[in-house]
PDB file of C-alpha atoms in Angstrom:
ATOM      1  CA  LEU G   1       2.760  59.528  19.116  1.00 75.00           C
ATOM      2  CA  ALA G   2       1.894  60.722  15.547  1.00 75.00           C
ATOM      3  CA  ALA G   3       5.532  60.850  14.691  1.00 77.00           C
ATOM      4  CA  GLN G   4       5.987  57.328  15.673  1.00 79.00           C
ATOM      5  CA  GLY G   5       2.863  56.177  13.880  1.00 82.00           C
ATOM      6  CA  GLU G   6       1.044  55.197  17.095  1.00 81.00           C
ATOM      7  CA  PRO G   7      -2.618  55.796  17.765  1.00 83.00           C
ATOM      8  CA  GLY G   8      -3.675  59.322  19.035  1.00 82.00           C
ATOM      9  CA  ARG G   9      -5.148  60.024  22.411  1.00 85.00           C
ATOM     10  CA  THR G  10      -8.826  59.602  21.332  1.00 85.00           C
ATOM     11  CA  GLU G  11      -7.993  56.044  19.967  1.00 88.00           C
ATOM     12  CA  MET G  12      -6.073  55.081  23.181  1.00 90.00           C
ATOM     13  CA  GLY G  13      -8.540  56.343  25.604  1.00 90.00           C
ATOM     14  CA  ARG G  14      -7.947  58.696  28.610  1.00 89.00           C
ATOM     15  CA  GLU G  15      -6.461  56.055  31.064  1.00 90.00           C
ATOM     16  CA  ALA G  16      -4.036  54.459  28.469  1.00 90.00           C
ATOM     17  CA  PHE G  17      -2.948  57.898  27.279  1.00 90.00           C
ATOM     18  CA  THR G  18      -2.355  59.158  30.721  1.00 90.00           C
ATOM     19  CA  GLU G  19      -0.342  56.152  31.586  1.00 90.00           C
ATOM     20  CA  ARG G  20       1.739  56.784  28.443  1.00 89.00           C
ATOM     21  CA  VAL G  21       2.424  60.430  29.328  1.00 89.00           C
ATOM     22  CA  TRP G  22       3.463  59.468  32.955  1.00 88.00           C
ATOM     23  CA  SER G  23       5.897  56.966  31.459  1.00 89.00           C
ATOM     24  CA  TRP G  24       7.370  59.632  29.200  1.00 87.00           C
ATOM     25  CA  LYS G  25       7.595  61.972  32.156  1.00 87.00           C
ATOM     26  CA  GLN G  26       9.458  59.400  34.194  1.00 85.00           C
ATOM     27  CA  GLN G  27      11.974  58.855  31.282  1.00 86.00           C
ATOM     28  CA  TYR G  28      12.494  62.441  30.183  1.00 86.00           C
ATOM     29  CA  GLY G  29      11.078  64.778  32.654  1.00 82.00           C
ATOM     30  CA  SER G  30      14.394  65.542  34.448  1.00 85.00           C
ATOM     31  CA  ALA G  31      16.381  66.206  31.308  1.00 89.00           C
ATOM     32  CA  ILE G  32      16.052  69.929  31.508  1.00 86.00           C
ATOM     33  CA  THR G  33      16.829  70.269  35.251  1.00 87.00           C
ATOM     34  CA  SER G  34      19.643  67.776  34.811  1.00 90.00           C
ATOM     35  CA  GLN G  35      21.145  69.989  32.201  1.00 92.00           C
ATOM     36  CA  MET G  36      20.725  73.041  34.516  1.00 92.00           C
ATOM     37  CA  ARG G  37      22.679  71.350  37.159  1.00 92.00           C
ATOM     38  CA  ARG G  38      25.566  70.404  34.908  1.00 93.00           C
ATOM     39  CA  LEU G  39      25.755  73.979  33.823  1.00 95.00           C
ATOM     40  CA  GLY G  40      26.046  75.075  37.510  1.00 93.00           C
ATOM     41  CA  ALA G  41      22.725  76.640  38.068  1.00 92.00           C
ATOM     42  CA  SER G  42      22.697  77.354  41.896  1.00 89.00           C
ATOM     43  CA  CYS G  43      18.971  76.634  42.657  1.00 90.00           C
ATOM     44  CA  ASP G  44      17.779  75.202  45.902  1.00 93.00           C
ATOM     45  CA  TRP G  45      17.022  71.791  44.239  1.00 90.00           C
ATOM     46  CA  SER G  46      15.410  70.528  47.491  1.00 90.00           C
ATOM     47  CA  ARG G  47      12.560  72.637  46.748  1.00 89.00           C
ATOM     48  CA  GLU G  48      11.989  71.360  43.261  1.00 87.00           C
ATOM     49  CA  ARG G  49       8.400  70.644  42.451  1.00 86.00           C
ATOM     50  CA  PHE G  50       6.468  69.007  39.454  1.00 86.00           C
ATOM     51  CA  THR G  51       3.383  70.525  38.164  1.00 85.00           C
ATOM     52  CA  LEU G  52       0.999  67.702  39.253  1.00 85.00           C
ATOM     53  CA  ASP G  53       2.486  67.292  42.776  1.00 83.00           C
ATOM     54  CA  GLU G  54      -0.288  66.765  45.270  1.00 78.00           C
ATOM     55  CA  GLY G  55       0.428  69.998  47.041  1.00 79.00           C
ATOM     56  CA  LEU G  56       0.246  72.041  44.085  1.00 85.00           C
ATOM     57  CA  SER G  57      -2.955  70.449  42.953  1.00 84.00           C
ATOM     58  CA  ASP G  58      -4.401  71.704  46.297  1.00 87.00           C
ATOM     59  CA  ALA G  59      -3.047  75.143  45.529  1.00 88.00           C
ATOM     60  CA  VAL G  60      -4.635  75.230  42.194  1.00 89.00           C
ATOM     61  CA  TYR G  61      -8.092  74.209  43.611  1.00 90.00           C
ATOM     62  CA  GLU G  62      -7.774  76.883  46.363  1.00 93.00           C
ATOM     63  CA  ALA G  63      -6.791  79.647  43.895  1.00 93.00           C
ATOM     64  CA  PHE G  64      -9.721  78.605  41.592  1.00 94.00           C
ATOM     65  CA  LEU G  65     -12.177  78.786  44.422  1.00 94.00           C
ATOM     66  CA  ARG G  66     -10.984  82.128  45.649  1.00 96.00           C
ATOM     67  CA  LEU G  67     -11.092  83.748  42.220  1.00 96.00           C
ATOM     68  CA  HIS G  68     -14.482  82.162  41.424  1.00 95.00           C
ATOM     69  CA  ASN G  69     -15.925  83.464  44.716  1.00 95.00           C
ATOM     70  CA  ASP G  70     -14.502  86.948  43.899  1.00 96.00           C
ATOM     71  CA  ASP G  71     -16.280  86.897  40.574  1.00 97.00           C
ATOM     72  CA  LEU G  72     -12.894  86.722  38.734  1.00 97.00           C
ATOM     73  CA  ILE G  73     -13.366  83.335  37.179  1.00 97.00           C
ATOM     74  CA  TYR G  74     -16.496  82.684  34.947  1.00 96.00           C
ATOM     75  CA  ARG G  75     -17.801  80.383  32.223  1.00 95.00           C
ATOM     76  CA  ASP G  76     -19.038  81.895  28.993  1.00 94.00           C
ATOM     77  CA  SER G  77     -19.216  81.481  25.234  1.00 93.00           C
ATOM     78  CA  TYR G  78     -16.476  83.702  23.688  1.00 93.00           C
ATOM     79  CA  MET G  79     -14.026  83.791  20.773  1.00 93.00           C
ATOM     80  CA  VAL G  80     -10.949  81.634  21.598  1.00 94.00           C
ATOM     81  CA  ASN G  81      -7.855  80.393  19.677  1.00 96.00           C
ATOM     82  CA  TRP G  82      -8.585  76.691  18.654  1.00 96.00           C
ATOM     83  CA  SER G  83      -5.638  74.530  17.954  1.00 95.00           C
ATOM     84  CA  VAL G  84      -6.818  72.036  15.482  1.00 95.00           C
ATOM     85  CA  SER G  85      -3.874  69.628  16.008  1.00 91.00           C
ATOM     86  CA  LEU G  86      -4.122  69.603  19.613  1.00 90.00           C
ATOM     87  CA  GLN G  87      -7.923  69.803  19.698  1.00 91.00           C
ATOM     88  CA  THR G  88      -8.022  72.368  22.423  1.00 94.00           C
ATOM     89  CA  ALA G  89      -8.430  76.024  23.094  1.00 94.00           C
ATOM     90  CA  VAL G  90      -5.092  77.878  23.810  1.00 93.00           C
ATOM     91  CA  SER G  91      -4.258  81.206  25.359  1.00 90.00           C
ATOM     92  CA  ASP G  92      -3.102  84.244  23.340  1.00 90.00           C
ATOM     93  CA  LEU G  93       0.420  83.631  24.804  1.00 90.00           C
ATOM     94  CA  GLU G  94       0.374  80.361  23.205  1.00 93.00           C
ATOM     95  CA  VAL G  95      -0.073  81.832  19.735  1.00 95.00           C
ATOM     96  CA  GLU G  96       2.789  83.015  17.528  1.00 96.00           C
ATOM     97  CA  TYR G  97       2.299  85.131  14.545  1.00 96.00           C
ATOM     98  CA  ALA G  98       4.381  85.265  11.270  1.00 95.00           C
ATOM     99  CA  GLU G  99       4.056  86.867   8.012  1.00 97.00           C
ATOM    100  CA  GLU G 100       3.367  84.195   5.307  1.00 97.00           C
ATOM    101  CA  ASN G 101       2.719  84.188   1.746  1.00 97.00           C
ATOM    102  CA  GLY G 102      -1.012  83.610   0.727  1.00 96.00           C
ATOM    103  CA  SER G 103      -3.809  85.010  -1.552  1.00 96.00           C
ATOM    104  CA  MET G 104      -6.247  87.796  -1.453  1.00 95.00           C
ATOM    105  CA  TYR G 105      -9.575  86.857  -3.186  1.00 96.00           C
ATOM    106  CA  THR G 106     -12.041  89.473  -4.486  1.00 96.00           C
ATOM    107  CA  PHE G 107     -15.476  88.365  -5.419  1.00 96.00           C
ATOM    108  CA  ARG G 108     -19.042  89.744  -6.123  1.00 95.00           C
ATOM    109  CA  TYR G 109     -21.630  89.432  -3.333  1.00 94.00           C
ATOM    110  CA  PRO G 110     -25.048  89.553  -4.933  1.00 93.00           C
ATOM    111  CA  VAL G 111     -27.613  92.128  -3.513  1.00 93.00           C
ATOM    112  CA  ASP G 112     -31.406  91.387  -3.001  1.00 84.00           C
ATOM    113  CA  ASP G 113     -31.424  88.564  -5.510  1.00 62.00           C
ATOM    114  CA  ASP G 114     -30.851  91.036  -8.329  1.00 65.00           C
ATOM    115  CA  THR G 115     -28.171  89.689 -10.669  1.00 61.00           C
ATOM    116  CA  THR G 116     -27.356  93.107 -11.824  1.00 69.00           C
ATOM    117  CA  LYS G 117     -26.537  94.439  -8.444  1.00 88.00           C
ATOM    118  CA  HIS G 118     -23.597  93.386  -6.322  1.00 92.00           C
ATOM    119  CA  VAL G 119     -20.918  94.600  -3.954  1.00 93.00           C
ATOM    120  CA  GLU G 120     -17.354  93.654  -4.280  1.00 95.00           C
ATOM    121  CA  VAL G 121     -15.605  92.095  -1.132  1.00 95.00           C
ATOM    122  CA  ALA G 122     -11.981  90.924  -0.534  1.00 93.00           C
ATOM    123  CA  THR G 123     -10.949  88.270   1.754  1.00 94.00           C
ATOM    124  CA  THR G 124      -7.948  85.999   2.566  1.00 95.00           C
ATOM    125  CA  ARG G 125     -10.267  83.126   3.697  1.00 96.00           C
ATOM    126  CA  PRO G 126     -13.153  82.768   1.153  1.00 97.00           C
ATOM    127  CA  GLU G 127     -14.208  79.431   2.732  1.00 97.00           C
ATOM    128  CA  THR G 128     -15.573  81.400   5.793  1.00 97.00           C
ATOM    129  CA  ILE G 129     -18.369  82.941   3.457  1.00 97.00           C
ATOM    130  CA  PHE G 130     -20.551  80.171   5.035  1.00 98.00           C
ATOM    131  CA  GLY G 131     -20.307  81.842   8.218  1.00 97.00           C
ATOM    132  CA  ASP G 132     -21.032  85.392   7.097  1.00 98.00           C
ATOM    133  CA  THR G 133     -23.903  87.126   8.946  1.00 98.00           C
ATOM    134  CA  ALA G 134     -23.627  90.584   7.507  1.00 97.00           C
ATOM    135  CA  VAL G 135     -21.885  92.554   4.786  1.00 97.00           C
ATOM    136  CA  ALA G 136     -20.584  95.946   6.254  1.00 97.00           C
ATOM    137  CA  VAL G 137     -19.731  99.460   4.930  1.00 97.00           C
ATOM    138  CA  ASN G 138     -18.529 102.480   6.657  1.00 97.00           C
ATOM    139  CA  PRO G 139     -21.574 104.762   7.725  1.00 96.00           C
ATOM    140  CA  ASN G 140     -19.765 107.800   6.176  1.00 96.00           C
ATOM    141  CA  ASP G 141     -19.118 106.118   2.787  1.00 95.00           C
ATOM    142  CA  GLU G 142     -21.493 107.684   0.367  1.00 94.00           C
ATOM    143  CA  ARG G 143     -20.723 105.144  -2.333  1.00 93.00           C
ATOM    144  CA  TYR G 144     -22.720 102.547  -0.395  1.00 94.00           C
ATOM    145  CA  SER G 145     -25.095 104.504   1.825  1.00 93.00           C
ATOM    146  CA  HIS G 146     -28.058 103.471  -0.602  1.00 92.00           C
ATOM    147  CA  LEU G 147     -27.262  99.795   0.224  1.00 93.00           C
ATOM    148  CA  VAL G 148     -27.546  99.953   4.035  1.00 95.00           C
ATOM    149  CA  GLY G 149     -30.675  98.141   5.126  1.00 93.00           C
ATOM    150  CA  LYS G 150     -30.828  95.978   2.052  1.00 94.00           C
ATOM    151  CA  GLU G 151     -29.666  92.270   1.973  1.00 95.00           C
ATOM    152  CA  ALA G 152     -27.033  90.587   0.335  1.00 95.00           C
ATOM    153  CA  VAL G 153     -27.186  86.876  -0.557  1.00 95.00           C
ATOM    154  CA  ILE G 154     -24.538  84.186   0.140  1.00 96.00           C
ATOM    155  CA  PRO G 155     -24.062  82.792  -3.287  1.00 92.00           C
ATOM    156  CA  LEU G 156     -23.252  79.301  -2.297  1.00 95.00           C
ATOM    157  CA  ASN G 157     -26.158  78.618  -0.017  1.00 95.00           C
ATOM    158  CA  GLY G 158     -28.762  81.405  -0.650  1.00 93.00           C
ATOM    159  CA  ARG G 159     -28.885  82.619   2.878  1.00 95.00           C
ATOM    160  CA  ARG G 160     -29.777  86.200   3.132  1.00 96.00           C
ATOM    161  CA  ILE G 161     -27.839  88.586   5.311  1.00 97.00           C
ATOM    162  CA  PRO G 162     -28.103  92.217   6.074  1.00 97.00           C
ATOM    163  CA  ILE G 163     -26.057  95.010   4.732  1.00 97.00           C
ATOM    164  CA  ILE G 164     -24.947  97.205   7.819  1.00 97.00           C
ATOM    165  CA  ALA G 165     -22.987 100.320   8.561  1.00 97.00           C
ATOM    166  CA  ASP G 166     -20.208 100.088  11.026  1.00 97.00           C
ATOM    167  CA  GLU G 167     -17.246 102.435  11.855  1.00 96.00           C
ATOM    168  CA  TYR G 168     -14.972  99.402  11.789  1.00 96.00           C
ATOM    169  CA  VAL G 169     -14.862  99.457   7.979  1.00 96.00           C
ATOM    170  CA  ASP G 170     -11.959 101.307   6.562  1.00 94.00           C
ATOM    171  CA  MET G 171     -13.186 103.223   3.461  1.00 92.00           C
ATOM    172  CA  GLU G 172      -9.778 103.469   2.011  1.00 89.00           C
ATOM    173  CA  PHE G 173      -9.002  99.778   2.358  1.00 85.00           C
ATOM    174  CA  GLY G 174      -9.884  97.578  -0.676  1.00 83.00           C
ATOM    175  CA  THR G 175     -13.359  98.193  -1.944  1.00 89.00           C
ATOM    176  CA  GLY G 176     -14.614  99.701   1.426  1.00 93.00           C
ATOM    177  CA  VAL G 177     -16.920  96.634   1.851  1.00 95.00           C
ATOM    178  CA  VAL G 178     -16.066  93.756   3.980  1.00 96.00           C
ATOM    179  CA  LYS G 179     -17.855  90.415   4.957  1.00 97.00           C
ATOM    180  CA  ILE G 180     -18.600  89.992   8.583  1.00 98.00           C
ATOM    181  CA  THR G 181     -18.019  86.478  10.025  1.00 97.00           C
ATOM    182  CA  PRO G 182     -18.417  86.809  13.765  1.00 97.00           C
ATOM    183  CA  GLY G 183     -17.964  83.096  14.438  1.00 96.00           C
ATOM    184  CA  HIS G 184     -14.472  82.992  12.955  1.00 96.00           C
ATOM    185  CA  ASP G 185     -12.747  86.347  13.121  1.00 95.00           C
ATOM    186  CA  ILE G 186     -12.105  88.365  16.397  1.00 93.00           C
ATOM    187  CA  ASN G 187     -12.667  91.774  14.771  1.00 94.00           C
ATOM    188  CA  ASP G 188     -15.792  90.483  13.105  1.00 97.00           C
ATOM    189  CA  TYR G 189     -16.912  89.104  16.399  1.00 96.00           C
ATOM    190  CA  GLU G 190     -16.851  92.512  17.996  1.00 95.00           C
ATOM    191  CA  VAL G 191     -18.709  94.044  15.002  1.00 97.00           C
ATOM    192  CA  GLY G 192     -21.329  91.227  15.527  1.00 97.00           C
ATOM    193  CA  ARG G 193     -21.765  92.036  19.268  1.00 95.00           C
ATOM    194  CA  ARG G 194     -22.314  95.741  18.512  1.00 96.00           C
ATOM    195  CA  ASN G 195     -24.876  95.020  15.708  1.00 97.00           C
ATOM    196  CA  LYS G 196     -26.411  91.960  17.404  1.00 96.00           C
ATOM    197  CA  LEU G 197     -25.569  89.585  14.612  1.00 97.00           C
ATOM    198  CA  PRO G 198     -26.061  85.957  14.929  1.00 97.00           C
ATOM    199  CA  ILE G 199     -22.949  83.672  15.128  1.00 96.00           C
ATOM    200  CA  VAL G 200     -22.536  80.794  12.785  1.00 97.00           C
ATOM    201  CA  ASN G 201     -19.886  78.178  13.507  1.00 96.00           C
ATOM    202  CA  ILE G 202     -19.035  76.388  10.250  1.00 97.00           C
ATOM    203  CA  TYR G 203     -16.408  74.053  11.598  1.00 97.00           C
ATOM    204  CA  ASN G 204     -16.142  70.893  13.445  1.00 96.00           C
ATOM    205  CA  ASN G 205     -13.238  70.620  15.968  1.00 94.00           C
ATOM    206  CA  ASP G 206     -10.977  69.125  13.398  1.00 94.00           C
ATOM    207  CA  ALA G 207     -11.550  72.185  11.038  1.00 96.00           C
ATOM    208  CA  THR G 208     -13.753  70.349   8.555  1.00 97.00           C
ATOM    209  CA  LEU G 209     -16.845  72.224   7.515  1.00 98.00           C
ATOM    210  CA  ASN G 210     -20.065  71.121   9.229  1.00 97.00           C
ATOM    211  CA  ALA G 211     -23.729  71.157   8.172  1.00 97.00           C
ATOM    212  CA  ASN G 212     -24.036  74.920   9.221  1.00 97.00           C
ATOM    213  CA  CYS G 213     -22.267  75.887   5.906  1.00 95.00           C
ATOM    214  CA  GLY G 214     -25.724  74.910   4.233  1.00 95.00           C
ATOM    215  CA  ASN G 215     -24.379  73.228   1.214  1.00 96.00           C
ATOM    216  CA  ASP G 216     -23.735  69.397   1.163  1.00 96.00           C
ATOM    217  CA  LYS G 217     -21.196  69.739  -1.365  1.00 96.00           C
ATOM    218  CA  PHE G 218     -18.757  71.237   1.227  1.00 97.00           C
ATOM    219  CA  VAL G 219     -19.883  69.462   4.334  1.00 97.00           C
ATOM    220  CA  GLY G 220     -16.972  67.433   5.705  1.00 97.00           C
ATOM    221  CA  MET G 221     -14.399  69.168   3.616  1.00 97.00           C
ATOM    222  CA  GLU G 222     -10.990  70.347   5.236  1.00 97.00           C
ATOM    223  CA  ARG G 223     -10.812  74.095   5.648  1.00 97.00           C
ATOM    224  CA  PHE G 224      -7.880  74.693   3.190  1.00 97.00           C
ATOM    225  CA  ASP G 225      -9.441  72.183   0.607  1.00 98.00           C
ATOM    226  CA  ALA G 226     -12.654  74.117   1.086  1.00 98.00           C
ATOM    227  CA  ARG G 227     -10.884  77.432   0.297  1.00 97.00           C
ATOM    228  CA  LYS G 228      -9.814  76.142  -3.222  1.00 97.00           C
ATOM    229  CA  ALA G 229     -13.195  74.544  -3.745  1.00 98.00           C
ATOM    230  CA  VAL G 230     -15.186  77.705  -2.662  1.00 98.00           C
ATOM    231  CA  TRP G 231     -13.070  79.907  -5.034  1.00 98.00           C
ATOM    232  CA  LYS G 232     -13.540  77.409  -8.007  1.00 98.00           C
ATOM    233  CA  GLU G 233     -17.336  77.548  -7.393  1.00 97.00           C
ATOM    234  CA  LEU G 234     -17.350  81.303  -7.360  1.00 97.00           C
ATOM    235  CA  GLU G 235     -15.375  81.160 -10.661  1.00 97.00           C
ATOM    236  CA  THR G 236     -18.050  78.883 -12.107  1.00 96.00           C
ATOM    237  CA  LEU G 237     -20.822  81.303 -10.856  1.00 95.00           C
ATOM    238  CA  ASP G 238     -19.039  84.016 -12.587  1.00 95.00           C
ATOM    239  CA  LEU G 239     -18.647  85.824  -9.168  1.00 95.00           C
ATOM    240  CA  ALA G 240     -14.849  85.588  -8.901  1.00 97.00           C
ATOM    241  CA  ILE G 241     -13.075  88.897  -9.784  1.00 97.00           C
ATOM    242  CA  GLU G 242      -9.421  88.484  -8.810  1.00 96.00           C
ATOM    243  CA  ARG G 243      -7.055  86.243  -6.926  1.00 97.00           C
ATOM    244  CA  LYS G 244      -3.613  87.949  -6.181  1.00 96.00           C
ATOM    245  CA  ASP G 245      -0.656  87.215  -4.005  1.00 96.00           C
ATOM    246  CA  HIS G 246      -0.876  88.590  -0.532  1.00 95.00           C
ATOM    247  CA  VAL G 247       1.248  88.511   2.673  1.00 96.00           C
ATOM    248  CA  SER G 248      -0.822  87.902   5.765  1.00 94.00           C
ATOM    249  CA  ARG G 249      -0.092  87.807   9.513  1.00 96.00           C
ATOM    250  CA  ILE G 250      -0.926  84.090  10.284  1.00 97.00           C
ATOM    251  CA  PRO G 251      -1.522  82.823  13.867  1.00 96.00           C
ATOM    252  CA  ARG G 252       0.112  79.352  14.771  1.00 97.00           C
ATOM    253  CA  SER G 253      -0.151  77.256  17.748  1.00 95.00           C
ATOM    254  CA  GLN G 254       3.145  77.567  19.567  1.00 94.00           C
ATOM    255  CA  ARG G 255       3.105  73.794  20.464  1.00 89.00           C
ATOM    256  CA  GLY G 256       1.179  72.190  17.675  1.00 88.00           C
ATOM    257  CA  GLY G 257       2.439  74.473  14.750  1.00 94.00           C
ATOM    258  CA  ASP G 258      -0.949  74.329  12.973  1.00 95.00           C
ATOM    259  CA  VAL G 259      -2.848  77.481  11.997  1.00 97.00           C
ATOM    260  CA  ILE G 260      -5.030  78.649  14.766  1.00 97.00           C
ATOM    261  CA  GLU G 261      -8.806  78.741  13.971  1.00 97.00           C
ATOM    262  CA  PRO G 262     -10.713  81.493  15.955  1.00 96.00           C
ATOM    263  CA  ILE G 263     -13.968  79.882  17.117  1.00 96.00           C
ATOM    264  CA  VAL G 264     -16.760  80.874  19.571  1.00 95.00           C
ATOM    265  CA  SER G 265     -16.670  78.212  22.394  1.00 93.00           C
ATOM    266  CA  GLU G 266     -17.922  77.841  25.846  1.00 93.00           C
ATOM    267  CA  GLN G 267     -14.778  78.133  28.063  1.00 94.00           C
ATOM    268  CA  TRP G 268     -13.567  79.214  31.519  1.00 95.00           C
ATOM    269  CA  PHE G 269     -12.040  82.636  31.622  1.00 95.00           C
ATOM    270  CA  VAL G 270     -10.244  84.844  34.312  1.00 96.00           C
ATOM    271  CA  ARG G 271     -11.200  88.551  34.356  1.00 96.00           C
ATOM    272  CA  ALA G 272      -7.833  90.013  33.673  1.00 95.00           C
ATOM    273  CA  ALA G 273      -8.718  93.762  33.919  1.00 95.00           C
ATOM    274  CA  PRO G 274      -9.240  93.867  37.677  1.00 96.00           C
ATOM    275  CA  LEU G 275      -6.165  91.838  38.265  1.00 95.00           C
ATOM    276  CA  ALA G 276      -4.080  94.247  36.101  1.00 96.00           C
ATOM    277  CA  GLU G 277      -5.331  97.580  37.725  1.00 96.00           C
ATOM    278  CA  PRO G 278      -3.087  97.315  40.822  1.00 96.00           C
ATOM    279  CA  ALA G 279      -0.104  96.028  38.835  1.00 96.00           C
ATOM    280  CA  LEU G 280      -0.473  98.972  36.499  1.00 96.00           C
ATOM    281  CA  ALA G 281      -0.811 101.446  39.330  1.00 96.00           C
ATOM    282  CA  ALA G 282       2.212 100.322  41.137  1.00 96.00           C
ATOM    283  CA  VAL G 283       4.201 101.624  38.091  1.00 96.00           C
ATOM    284  CA  THR G 284       2.250 104.607  36.881  1.00 94.00           C
ATOM    285  CA  GLU G 285       0.811 105.971  40.110  1.00 94.00           C
ATOM    286  CA  THR G 286       2.328 104.968  43.459  1.00 95.00           C
ATOM    287  CA  LYS G 287       5.769 104.159  41.840  1.00 93.00           C
ATOM    288  CA  GLU G 288       6.102 101.017  44.268  1.00 95.00           C
ATOM    289  CA  THR G 289       7.660  99.236  41.202  1.00 95.00           C
ATOM    290  CA  GLU G 290      10.318 100.683  39.005  1.00 95.00           C
ATOM    291  CA  ILE G 291      10.983  99.265  35.371  1.00 96.00           C
ATOM    292  CA  ILE G 292      14.535  99.513  34.222  1.00 95.00           C
ATOM    293  CA  PRO G 293      15.228 100.712  31.635  1.00 94.00           C
ATOM    294  CA  GLU G 294      12.380 103.222  31.826  1.00 92.00           C
ATOM    295  CA  ARG G 295      11.521 102.990  28.096  1.00 93.00           C
ATOM    296  CA  TYR G 296       9.823  99.673  28.745  1.00 95.00           C
ATOM    297  CA  ASN G 297       7.192 101.440  30.812  1.00 94.00           C
ATOM    298  CA  LYS G 298       5.105 102.059  27.697  1.00 94.00           C
ATOM    299  CA  ILE G 299       5.305  98.429  26.652  1.00 95.00           C
ATOM    300  CA  TYR G 300       4.233  97.326  30.244  1.00 96.00           C
ATOM    301  CA  GLU G 301       1.412  99.878  30.257  1.00 95.00           C
ATOM    302  CA  GLY G 302       0.345  98.578  26.849  1.00 93.00           C
ATOM    303  CA  TRP G 303       0.072  95.062  28.031  1.00 92.00           C
ATOM    304  CA  LEU G 304      -2.005  95.847  30.979  1.00 95.00           C
ATOM    305  CA  THR G 305      -4.375  98.486  29.497  1.00 93.00           C
ATOM    306  CA  GLU G 306      -5.204  96.440  26.497  1.00 88.00           C
ATOM    307  CA  ILE G 307      -5.416  93.078  28.382  1.00 92.00           C
ATOM    308  CA  LYS G 308      -8.193  90.617  27.547  1.00 90.00           C
ATOM    309  CA  ASP G 309      -9.906  88.021  29.742  1.00 93.00           C
ATOM    310  CA  TRP G 310      -7.627  84.966  29.957  1.00 92.00           C
ATOM    311  CA  CYS G 311      -9.002  81.507  28.657  1.00 92.00           C
ATOM    312  CA  ILE G 312      -7.677  79.037  31.209  1.00 93.00           C
ATOM    313  CA  SER G 313      -9.645  75.924  30.214  1.00 92.00           C
ATOM    314  CA  ARG G 314      -8.079  73.284  27.897  1.00 92.00           C
ATOM    315  CA  GLN G 315      -9.600  70.231  26.282  1.00 91.00           C
ATOM    316  CA  LEU G 316      -6.577  68.127  27.283  1.00 88.00           C
ATOM    317  CA  TRP G 317      -6.103  64.977  29.351  1.00 87.00           C
ATOM    318  CA  TRP G 318      -2.910  65.934  31.034  1.00 86.00           C
ATOM    319  CA  GLY G 319      -2.822  68.724  33.509  1.00 85.00           C
ATOM    320  CA  HIS G 320      -4.906  70.202  36.323  1.00 87.00           C
ATOM    321  CA  ARG G 321      -8.505  69.743  35.705  1.00 86.00           C
ATOM    322  CA  ILE G 322     -11.096  72.567  36.332  1.00 88.00           C
ATOM    323  CA  PRO G 323     -12.480  71.834  39.869  1.00 88.00           C
ATOM    324  CA  VAL G 324     -16.091  72.199  38.847  1.00 86.00           C
ATOM    325  CA  TYR G 325     -18.426  69.041  39.083  1.00 80.00           C
ATOM    326  CA  TYR G 326     -22.075  68.735  38.089  1.00 73.00           C
ATOM    327  CA  VAL G 327     -24.489  66.433  39.928  1.00 66.00           C
TER     328      VAL G 327
END
């Protein structure tokens, strides 16, 4: 729709948008299977089904109910991958990573309102400073042990945050001091949970800054524009130290192509670990399943031992709806 200059789904409304998608499906839905038939794929085409066929919808509801009754499906607030262009959460499998050129920004974080005291932190996303709820150092780093328990001050809104000690911090990387943004970074989220830090979400769903950033100058600003504006402000305050070229591993939406924004959001999840256990045991213990070639065993084991709960809810108007209703 965007490519054709037509209104988006919110402008069209759910009913009109759904009709448009069904129309597209009728016109193009069989293109892939038609190509497969022409190539001679020997499938039993009499058993072909479409995702939204009535029988499949019943199966989705039944599976959801069983998993929910077994406490394998739950609703909770957790960090998810937010696709800004699609306006929905997406699963880890729908995120593609690639190394891209960017910048590393190093700046001074004031300590205890004393202009003569500061710590230096480096980040690739200075705009997330508004969501910081701590500054962290390694508990074994003697350079900063005297600062643990004191407070740092976010220079662009004056909010005070604690300086904490956590094993997550690598003493050898950068300055050995990191900003902790539990609302917008998965590693920081885990640090925040361990240290009972508050979560500050600084973004609207369209990745513009919201009022939580605490500075009216930046409210409503798009995230990448905010990155430039924040750095310029830090330069003005004489807190900027260095900006240098840096290659980062950037997550992008497989479907939308936009940079994924990690946010904490209330969604529906499947507990993956209990479901992975029998699949893992079938290969590593009972040997009911054999992987050929054998060298892929380690990859398989890595997938299932490091598996995270699966976000299954989407903020879309096309597809199976979560069969939960509130009265």
